[in-house]
């Protein structure tokens, strides 16, 4: 059984010491594709570097809502660099981008501006987007529907377990990527939400090194744990885990295409 982890951060400092060993183990245990996601200029450069040196890894580049510089000027400079980085053949999406009113409430306008400008970039160079949205459902949907629709669609990464967001996201043509929280014992509506999304629109991810699923909760996460996400989906949908693995693999290959 092969698995595709649609979202992980091997560009995070928590992997600095043993990245090569971890990546080797991951591949050998059957996670034969994964997307390493950037969240600012430096991590985007690193994601490309990792993808260049490992054939099974794809990269994304972008400025996350939690990494937006204070001034418009600095943002514009970083955006220029992200646009250049996006030209690399390893880059398969712009992201993670979006809105996060949980960690940052005081710069909503800057967040929206950064989100819109990066969707514009993705549209200009024909790439999908990877969306990070937290406590910002209405503004996220408003931007995606009205202000700046994403031409090549994309993915709701670590999708909030919010039925309205998922309903609207599916209507817009986006993929829903499930992560560790669907396995947490206190996730109230995980089952309803999993049932709500058809298999052909589901991706699975770890968001490593964060959000380790049950039964590994609290440890440094890595892509080997993506199996627990697949198992939970299989359990809720009442289908074999191999079927979830295969469908999510094909879905991820469809949305992430190396140039
Ligand atoms: Ni992430």
PDB file of C-alpha atoms and ligand atoms in Angstrom:
ATOM      1  CA  UNK A   1       0.000   0.000   0.000  1.00  0.00           C
ATOM      2  CA  UNK A   2       1.377   3.405  -1.008  1.00  0.00           C
ATOM      3  CA  UNK A   3       0.433   6.683   0.643  1.00  0.00           C
ATOM      4  CA  UNK A   4       0.697  10.358  -0.376  1.00  0.00           C
ATOM      5  CA  UNK A   5       1.141  12.831   2.497  1.00  0.00           C
ATOM      6  CA  UNK A   6      -0.254  16.024   0.985  1.00  0.00           C
ATOM      7  CA  UNK A   7       1.191  18.426   3.569  1.00  0.00           C
ATOM      8  CA  UNK A   8       4.330  18.260   5.720  1.00  0.00           C
ATOM      9  CA  UNK A   9       7.122  20.606   6.792  1.00  0.00           C
ATOM     10  CA  UNK A  10      10.535  18.960   6.536  1.00  0.00           C
ATOM     11  CA  UNK A  11      11.753  22.535   6.217  1.00  0.00           C
ATOM     12  CA  UNK A  12      10.934  22.966   9.931  1.00  0.00           C
ATOM     13  CA  UNK A  13      13.845  23.234  12.344  1.00  0.00           C
ATOM     14  CA  UNK A  14      12.538  20.214  14.263  1.00  0.00           C
ATOM     15  CA  UNK A  15      13.851  18.064  11.389  1.00  0.00           C
ATOM     16  CA  UNK A  16      17.184  19.821  11.029  1.00  0.00           C
ATOM     17  CA  UNK A  17      19.192  17.142  12.855  1.00  0.00           C
ATOM     18  CA  UNK A  18      17.859  13.932  11.283  1.00  0.00           C
ATOM     19  CA  UNK A  19      15.916  14.907   8.157  1.00  0.00           C
ATOM     20  CA  UNK A  20      17.681  12.534   5.776  1.00  0.00           C
ATOM     21  CA  UNK A  21      17.188   9.543   8.017  1.00  0.00           C
ATOM     22  CA  UNK A  22      13.518  10.366   8.617  1.00  0.00           C
ATOM     23  CA  UNK A  23      12.841  10.844   4.898  1.00  0.00           C
ATOM     24  CA  UNK A  24      14.482   7.519   4.108  1.00  0.00           C
ATOM     25  CA  UNK A  25      12.351   5.725   6.706  1.00  0.00           C
ATOM     26  CA  UNK A  26       9.214   7.427   5.457  1.00  0.00           C
ATOM     27  CA  UNK A  27       9.788   6.298   1.884  1.00  0.00           C
ATOM     28  CA  UNK A  28      10.628   2.749   2.942  1.00  0.00           C
ATOM     29  CA  UNK A  29       7.436   2.428   4.975  1.00  0.00           C
ATOM     30  CA  UNK A  30       5.300   3.237   1.938  1.00  0.00           C
ATOM     31  CA  UNK A  31       4.800   6.997   1.926  1.00  0.00           C
ATOM     32  CA  UNK A  32       6.130   7.232  -1.602  1.00  0.00           C
ATOM     33  CA  UNK A  33       5.027  10.811  -2.289  1.00  0.00           C
ATOM     34  CA  UNK A  34       4.713  13.896  -0.156  1.00  0.00           C
ATOM     35  CA  UNK A  35       4.426  17.646  -0.488  1.00  0.00           C
ATOM     36  CA  UNK A  36       6.777  19.829   1.530  1.00  0.00           C
ATOM     37  CA  UNK A  37       5.004  23.114   2.176  1.00  0.00           C
ATOM     38  CA  UNK A  38       6.570  26.566   2.506  1.00  0.00           C
ATOM     39  CA  UNK A  39       5.174  29.256   4.795  1.00  0.00           C
ATOM     40  CA  UNK A  40       7.632  32.132   4.330  1.00  0.00           C
ATOM     41  CA  UNK A  41      10.564  32.996   2.102  1.00  0.00           C
ATOM     42  CA  UNK A  42      13.178  30.869   3.861  1.00  0.00           C
ATOM     43  CA  UNK A  43      11.005  27.775   4.339  1.00  0.00           C
ATOM     44  CA  UNK A  44       9.899  28.024   0.701  1.00  0.00           C
ATOM     45  CA  UNK A  45      13.534  28.006  -0.451  1.00  0.00           C
ATOM     46  CA  UNK A  46      14.152  25.009   1.792  1.00  0.00           C
ATOM     47  CA  UNK A  47      11.110  23.157   0.461  1.00  0.00           C
ATOM     48  CA  UNK A  48      12.479  23.525  -3.074  1.00  0.00           C
ATOM     49  CA  UNK A  49      15.905  22.347  -1.958  1.00  0.00           C
ATOM     50  CA  UNK A  50      14.388  19.243  -0.346  1.00  0.00           C
ATOM     51  CA  UNK A  51      12.291  18.513  -3.445  1.00  0.00           C
ATOM     52  CA  UNK A  52      15.339  18.921  -5.707  1.00  0.00           C
ATOM     53  CA  UNK A  53      17.267  16.321  -3.742  1.00  0.00           C
ATOM     54  CA  UNK A  54      14.398  13.810  -3.313  1.00  0.00           C
ATOM     55  CA  UNK A  55      12.404  12.683  -6.343  1.00  0.00           C
ATOM     56  CA  UNK A  56       9.401  11.630  -4.266  1.00  0.00           C
ATOM     57  CA  UNK A  57       8.938  15.083  -2.746  1.00  0.00           C
ATOM     58  CA  UNK A  58       7.075  18.073  -4.194  1.00  0.00           C
ATOM     59  CA  UNK A  59       7.380  21.675  -2.995  1.00  0.00           C
ATOM     60  CA  UNK A  60       5.062  24.626  -2.487  1.00  0.00           C
ATOM     61  CA  UNK A  61       5.998  28.266  -1.891  1.00  0.00           C
ATOM     62  CA  UNK A  62       4.075  31.017  -0.129  1.00  0.00           C
ATOM     63  CA  UNK A  63       3.683  33.377   2.802  1.00  0.00           C
ATOM     64  CA  UNK A  64       1.328  32.068   5.470  1.00  0.00           C
ATOM     65  CA  UNK A  65      -1.094  34.357   7.325  1.00  0.00           C
ATOM     66  CA  UNK A  66       1.108  33.949  10.403  1.00  0.00           C
ATOM     67  CA  UNK A  67       4.252  35.057   8.573  1.00  0.00           C
ATOM     68  CA  UNK A  68       3.135  38.330   7.044  1.00  0.00           C
ATOM     69  CA  UNK A  69       5.676  41.116   7.507  1.00  0.00           C
ATOM     70  CA  UNK A  70       4.606  44.324   9.242  1.00  0.00           C
ATOM     71  CA  UNK A  71       4.883  46.703   6.335  1.00  0.00           C
ATOM     72  CA  UNK A  72       3.359  46.587   2.870  1.00  0.00           C
ATOM     73  CA  UNK A  73       6.799  47.266   1.448  1.00  0.00           C
ATOM     74  CA  UNK A  74       8.381  44.226   3.041  1.00  0.00           C
ATOM     75  CA  UNK A  75       5.459  42.097   1.945  1.00  0.00           C
ATOM     76  CA  UNK A  76       5.833  43.244  -1.663  1.00  0.00           C
ATOM     77  CA  UNK A  77       9.539  42.405  -1.590  1.00  0.00           C
ATOM     78  CA  UNK A  78       8.857  38.939  -0.225  1.00  0.00           C
ATOM     79  CA  UNK A  79       6.098  38.388  -2.748  1.00  0.00           C
ATOM     80  CA  UNK A  80       8.560  39.171  -5.539  1.00  0.00           C
ATOM     81  CA  UNK A  81      10.902  36.516  -4.205  1.00  0.00           C
ATOM     82  CA  UNK A  82       8.100  33.993  -3.838  1.00  0.00           C
ATOM     83  CA  UNK A  83       7.108  34.677  -7.474  1.00  0.00           C
ATOM     84  CA  UNK A  84      10.660  33.898  -8.577  1.00  0.00           C
ATOM     85  CA  UNK A  85      10.843  30.754  -6.460  1.00  0.00           C
ATOM     86  CA  UNK A  86       7.529  29.599  -7.907  1.00  0.00           C
ATOM     87  CA  UNK A  87       9.230  29.232 -11.303  1.00  0.00           C
ATOM     88  CA  UNK A  88      11.191  26.197 -10.107  1.00  0.00           C
ATOM     89  CA  UNK A  89       9.949  22.966 -11.705  1.00  0.00           C
ATOM     90  CA  UNK A  90       9.539  21.318  -8.270  1.00  0.00           C
ATOM     91  CA  UNK A  91       6.884  23.833  -7.212  1.00  0.00           C
ATOM     92  CA  UNK A  92       3.368  22.398  -7.523  1.00  0.00           C
ATOM     93  CA  UNK A  93       1.271  24.990  -5.656  1.00  0.00           C
ATOM     94  CA  UNK A  94       1.224  28.379  -3.957  1.00  0.00           C
ATOM     95  CA  UNK A  95       0.798  27.961  -0.225  1.00  0.00           C
ATOM     96  CA  UNK A  96       0.241  27.754   2.480  1.00  0.00           C
ATOM     97  CA  UNK A  97      -1.723  30.976   2.220  1.00  0.00           C
ATOM     98  CA  UNK A  98      -4.969  32.161   3.769  1.00  0.00           C
ATOM     99  CA  UNK A  99      -6.353  33.702   6.934  1.00  0.00           C
ATOM    100  CA  UNK A 100      -5.704  32.920  10.587  1.00  0.00           C
ATOM    101  CA  UNK A 101      -7.733  34.943  13.079  1.00  0.00           C
ATOM    102  CA  UNK A 102      -6.895  32.527  15.869  1.00  0.00           C
ATOM    103  CA  UNK A 103      -3.225  33.472  16.098  1.00  0.00           C
ATOM    104  CA  UNK A 104      -3.469  36.944  14.568  1.00  0.00           C
ATOM    105  CA  UNK A 105      -6.523  39.116  15.029  1.00  0.00           C
ATOM    106  CA  UNK A 106      -4.898  42.503  14.656  1.00  0.00           C
ATOM    107  CA  UNK A 107      -3.843  42.461  11.016  1.00  0.00           C
ATOM    108  CA  UNK A 108      -6.905  41.126   9.217  1.00  0.00           C
ATOM    109  CA  UNK A 109      -6.599  43.598   6.346  1.00  0.00           C
ATOM    110  CA  UNK A 110      -2.954  42.682   5.759  1.00  0.00           C
ATOM    111  CA  UNK A 111      -3.862  39.007   5.847  1.00  0.00           C
ATOM    112  CA  UNK A 112      -6.624  39.476   3.290  1.00  0.00           C
ATOM    113  CA  UNK A 113      -4.367  41.522   1.051  1.00  0.00           C
ATOM    114  CA  UNK A 114      -1.628  38.876   1.236  1.00  0.00           C
ATOM    115  CA  UNK A 115      -4.124  36.098   0.516  1.00  0.00           C
ATOM    116  CA  UNK A 116      -5.588  37.888  -2.504  1.00  0.00           C
ATOM    117  CA  UNK A 117      -2.185  38.833  -3.957  1.00  0.00           C
ATOM    118  CA  UNK A 118      -0.969  35.258  -3.674  1.00  0.00           C
ATOM    119  CA  UNK A 119      -4.101  33.839  -5.310  1.00  0.00           C
ATOM    120  CA  UNK A 120      -3.417  36.317  -8.089  1.00  0.00           C
ATOM    121  CA  UNK A 121       0.129  34.973  -8.365  1.00  0.00           C
ATOM    122  CA  UNK A 122      -1.152  31.382  -8.506  1.00  0.00           C
ATOM    123  CA  UNK A 123      -3.648  32.350 -11.202  1.00  0.00           C
ATOM    124  CA  UNK A 124      -0.959  34.078 -13.254  1.00  0.00           C
ATOM    125  CA  UNK A 125       1.321  31.068 -13.278  1.00  0.00           C
ATOM    126  CA  UNK A 126      -1.383  28.417 -13.427  1.00  0.00           C
ATOM    127  CA  UNK A 127      -0.895  26.752 -10.071  1.00  0.00           C
ATOM    128  CA  UNK A 128      -3.419  25.606  -7.459  1.00  0.00           C
ATOM    129  CA  UNK A 129      -3.354  27.005  -3.923  1.00  0.00           C
ATOM    130  CA  UNK A 130      -2.939  25.413  -0.489  1.00  0.00           C
ATOM    131  CA  UNK A 131      -5.239  27.173   1.954  1.00  0.00           C
ATOM    132  CA  UNK A 132      -4.675  27.628   5.666  1.00  0.00           C
ATOM    133  CA  UNK A 133      -7.820  28.945   7.342  1.00  0.00           C
ATOM    134  CA  UNK A 134      -8.481  29.189  11.055  1.00  0.00           C
ATOM    135  CA  UNK A 135     -11.405  31.006  12.677  1.00  0.00           C
ATOM    136  CA  UNK A 136     -11.880  32.926   9.448  1.00  0.00           C
ATOM    137  CA  UNK A 137     -14.463  30.911   7.526  1.00  0.00           C
ATOM    138  CA  UNK A 138     -16.575  33.786   6.198  1.00  0.00           C
ATOM    139  CA  UNK A 139     -13.728  35.975   5.004  1.00  0.00           C
ATOM    140  CA  UNK A 140     -11.956  32.997   3.426  1.00  0.00           C
ATOM    141  CA  UNK A 141     -15.037  31.999   1.463  1.00  0.00           C
ATOM    142  CA  UNK A 142     -15.799  35.566   0.476  1.00  0.00           C
ATOM    143  CA  UNK A 143     -12.358  35.983  -1.038  1.00  0.00           C
ATOM    144  CA  UNK A 144     -12.487  32.634  -2.828  1.00  0.00           C
ATOM    145  CA  UNK A 145     -15.981  33.251  -4.200  1.00  0.00           C
ATOM    146  CA  UNK A 146     -16.077  36.919  -4.985  1.00  0.00           C
ATOM    147  CA  UNK A 147     -12.869  38.837  -4.693  1.00  0.00           C
ATOM    148  CA  UNK A 148     -10.293  36.542  -6.140  1.00  0.00           C
ATOM    149  CA  UNK A 149     -11.482  33.125  -7.266  1.00  0.00           C
ATOM    150  CA  UNK A 150      -8.676  30.618  -7.562  1.00  0.00           C
ATOM    151  CA  UNK A 151      -8.510  29.503 -11.188  1.00  0.00           C
ATOM    152  CA  UNK A 152      -6.792  26.189 -10.561  1.00  0.00           C
ATOM    153  CA  UNK A 153      -8.594  25.527  -7.292  1.00  0.00           C
ATOM    154  CA  UNK A 154      -6.611  23.832  -4.574  1.00  0.00           C
ATOM    155  CA  UNK A 155      -6.796  22.334  -1.145  1.00  0.00           C
ATOM    156  CA  UNK A 156      -8.176  23.207   2.243  1.00  0.00           C
ATOM    157  CA  UNK A 157      -5.224  22.008   4.288  1.00  0.00           C
ATOM    158  CA  UNK A 158      -5.872  20.560   7.759  1.00  0.00           C
ATOM    159  CA  UNK A 159      -9.423  21.456   6.949  1.00  0.00           C
ATOM    160  CA  UNK A 160     -11.394  22.831   9.896  1.00  0.00           C
ATOM    161  CA  UNK A 161     -14.176  20.381  10.795  1.00  0.00           C
ATOM    162  CA  UNK A 162     -16.820  22.918   9.855  1.00  0.00           C
ATOM    163  CA  UNK A 163     -19.648  21.588   7.719  1.00  0.00           C
ATOM    164  CA  UNK A 164     -20.514  24.913   6.109  1.00  0.00           C
ATOM    165  CA  UNK A 165     -16.923  25.573   5.082  1.00  0.00           C
ATOM    166  CA  UNK A 166     -16.656  22.087   3.612  1.00  0.00           C
ATOM    167  CA  UNK A 167     -19.961  22.387   1.781  1.00  0.00           C
ATOM    168  CA  UNK A 168     -18.925  25.686   0.196  1.00  0.00           C
ATOM    169  CA  UNK A 169     -15.368  24.472  -0.419  1.00  0.00           C
ATOM    170  CA  UNK A 170     -16.625  21.431  -2.317  1.00  0.00           C
ATOM    171  CA  UNK A 171     -19.016  23.608  -4.296  1.00  0.00           C
ATOM    172  CA  UNK A 172     -16.072  25.754  -5.349  1.00  0.00           C
ATOM    173  CA  UNK A 173     -14.239  22.621  -6.512  1.00  0.00           C
ATOM    174  CA  UNK A 174     -11.609  22.367  -3.793  1.00  0.00           C
ATOM    175  CA  UNK A 175     -10.109  19.270  -2.227  1.00  0.00           C
ATOM    176  CA  UNK A 176     -10.474  18.690   1.498  1.00  0.00           C
ATOM    177  CA  UNK A 177      -7.305  17.521   3.240  1.00  0.00           C
ATOM    178  CA  UNK A 178      -7.757  15.760   6.573  1.00  0.00           C
ATOM    179  CA  UNK A 179      -5.087  15.753   9.284  1.00  0.00           C
ATOM    180  CA  UNK A 180      -4.520  14.553  12.864  1.00  0.00           C
ATOM    181  CA  UNK A 181      -7.547  16.291  14.416  1.00  0.00           C
ATOM    182  CA  UNK A 182      -9.977  13.794  12.823  1.00  0.00           C
ATOM    183  CA  UNK A 183      -8.395  11.116  15.041  1.00  0.00           C
ATOM    184  CA  UNK A 184      -8.577  13.113  18.280  1.00  0.00           C
ATOM    185  CA  UNK A 185     -11.030  11.797  20.824  1.00  0.00           C
ATOM    186  CA  UNK A 186     -12.461  15.268  21.463  1.00  0.00           C
ATOM    187  CA  UNK A 187     -13.145  16.040  17.778  1.00  0.00           C
ATOM    188  CA  UNK A 188     -16.888  16.161  17.936  1.00  0.00           C
ATOM    189  CA  UNK A 189     -18.030  16.225  14.340  1.00  0.00           C
ATOM    190  CA  UNK A 190     -15.161  14.373  12.653  1.00  0.00           C
ATOM    191  CA  UNK A 191     -17.432  11.545  11.561  1.00  0.00           C
ATOM    192  CA  UNK A 192     -20.130  13.753  10.032  1.00  0.00           C
ATOM    193  CA  UNK A 193     -17.513  15.728   8.193  1.00  0.00           C
ATOM    194  CA  UNK A 194     -15.726  12.647   6.827  1.00  0.00           C
ATOM    195  CA  UNK A 195     -19.062  11.314   5.579  1.00  0.00           C
ATOM    196  CA  UNK A 196     -19.796  14.674   3.980  1.00  0.00           C
ATOM    197  CA  UNK A 197     -16.788  14.577   1.640  1.00  0.00           C
ATOM    198  CA  UNK A 198     -16.800  12.152  -1.292  1.00  0.00           C
ATOM    199  CA  UNK A 199     -13.682  10.006  -1.566  1.00  0.00           C
ATOM    200  CA  UNK A 200     -12.676  11.627  -4.854  1.00  0.00           C
ATOM    201  CA  UNK A 201     -12.271  14.985  -3.065  1.00  0.00           C
ATOM    202  CA  UNK A 202     -10.290  13.790  -0.038  1.00  0.00           C
ATOM    203  CA  UNK A 203      -6.564  14.175   0.571  1.00  0.00           C
ATOM    204  CA  UNK A 204      -4.681  13.029   3.657  1.00  0.00           C
ATOM    205  CA  UNK A 205      -1.846  14.830   5.407  1.00  0.00           C
ATOM    206  CA  UNK A 206       0.212  14.950   8.582  1.00  0.00           C
ATOM    207  CA  UNK A 207       1.214  18.644   8.789  1.00  0.00           C
ATOM    208  CA  UNK A 208       4.434  17.264  10.320  1.00  0.00           C
ATOM    209  CA  UNK A 209       6.066  18.056  12.685  1.00  0.00           C
ATOM    210  CA  UNK A 210       2.765  19.284  14.176  1.00  0.00           C
ATOM    211  CA  UNK A 211      -0.552  17.620  14.996  1.00  0.00           C
ATOM    212  CA  UNK A 212       0.504  13.991  15.453  1.00  0.00           C
ATOM    213  CA  UNK A 213      -2.619  11.814  15.225  1.00  0.00           C
ATOM    214  CA  UNK A 214      -3.831   9.325  17.811  1.00  0.00           C
ATOM    215  CA  UNK A 215      -2.156   7.128  18.988  1.00  0.00           C
ATOM    216  CA  UNK A 216       0.993   9.269  18.516  1.00  0.00           C
ATOM    217  CA  UNK A 217      -0.506  12.492  19.819  1.00  0.00           C
ATOM    218  CA  UNK A 218       2.010  14.731  21.564  1.00  0.00           C
ATOM    219  CA  UNK A 219       5.084  13.396  19.728  1.00  0.00           C
ATOM    220  CA  UNK A 220       6.971  14.910  16.791  1.00  0.00           C
ATOM    221  CA  UNK A 221       4.836  14.001  13.811  1.00  0.00           C
ATOM    222  CA  UNK A 222       6.213  12.586  10.567  1.00  0.00           C
ATOM    223  CA  UNK A 223       4.666  11.251   7.371  1.00  0.00           C
ATOM    224  CA  UNK A 224       4.646   7.624   8.518  1.00  0.00           C
ATOM    225  CA  UNK A 225       1.665   8.596  10.683  1.00  0.00           C
ATOM    226  CA  UNK A 226      -0.457   9.494   7.663  1.00  0.00           C
ATOM    227  CA  UNK A 227      -1.704   5.891   7.801  1.00  0.00           C
ATOM    228  CA  UNK A 228      -3.733   6.769  10.913  1.00  0.00           C
ATOM    229  CA  UNK A 229      -5.621   9.422   8.958  1.00  0.00           C
ATOM    230  CA  UNK A 230      -6.348   6.918   6.177  1.00  0.00           C
ATOM    231  CA  UNK A 231      -7.504   4.334   8.730  1.00  0.00           C
ATOM    232  CA  UNK A 232      -9.913   6.738  10.401  1.00  0.00           C
ATOM    233  CA  UNK A 233     -11.477   7.669   7.051  1.00  0.00           C
ATOM    234  CA  UNK A 234     -11.749   3.979   6.098  1.00  0.00           C
ATOM    235  CA  UNK A 235     -13.417   3.187   9.409  1.00  0.00           C
ATOM    236  CA  UNK A 236     -16.003   5.969   9.096  1.00  0.00           C
ATOM    237  CA  UNK A 237     -16.762   5.242   5.443  1.00  0.00           C
ATOM    238  CA  UNK A 238     -16.802   1.484   6.007  1.00  0.00           C
ATOM    239  CA  UNK A 239     -14.317   0.721   3.219  1.00  0.00           C
ATOM    240  CA  UNK A 240     -10.876  -0.931   3.157  1.00  0.00           C
ATOM    241  CA  UNK A 241      -7.947   1.331   4.045  1.00  0.00           C
ATOM    242  CA  UNK A 242      -6.305   0.347   0.731  1.00  0.00           C
ATOM    243  CA  UNK A 243      -9.171   2.031  -1.084  1.00  0.00           C
ATOM    244  CA  UNK A 244      -8.636   5.258   0.866  1.00  0.00           C
ATOM    245  CA  UNK A 245      -4.879   5.074   0.219  1.00  0.00           C
ATOM    246  CA  UNK A 246      -5.374   4.618  -3.515  1.00  0.00           C
ATOM    247  CA  UNK A 247      -8.017   7.317  -3.948  1.00  0.00           C
ATOM    248  CA  UNK A 248      -6.178   9.940  -1.918  1.00  0.00           C
ATOM    249  CA  UNK A 249      -2.953   9.138  -3.785  1.00  0.00           C
ATOM    250  CA  UNK A 250      -4.627   9.633  -7.141  1.00  0.00           C
ATOM    251  CA  UNK A 251      -6.364  12.805  -5.967  1.00  0.00           C
ATOM    252  CA  UNK A 252      -3.081  14.291  -4.781  1.00  0.00           C
ATOM    253  CA  UNK A 253      -1.382  13.403  -8.067  1.00  0.00           C
ATOM    254  CA  UNK A 254      -4.161  15.164  -9.917  1.00  0.00           C
ATOM    255  CA  UNK A 255      -3.844  18.458  -8.043  1.00  0.00           C
ATOM    256  CA  UNK A 256      -0.039  18.463  -7.580  1.00  0.00           C
ATOM    257  CA  UNK A 257       1.703  18.271 -10.916  1.00  0.00           C
ATOM    258  CA  UNK A 258       5.421  18.808 -11.383  1.00  0.00           C
ATOM    259  CA  UNK A 259       6.145  20.917 -14.463  1.00  0.00           C
TER     260      UNK A 259
HETATM  261 NI1  LIG B   1       1.225  23.492   7.461  1.00  0.00          NI
END
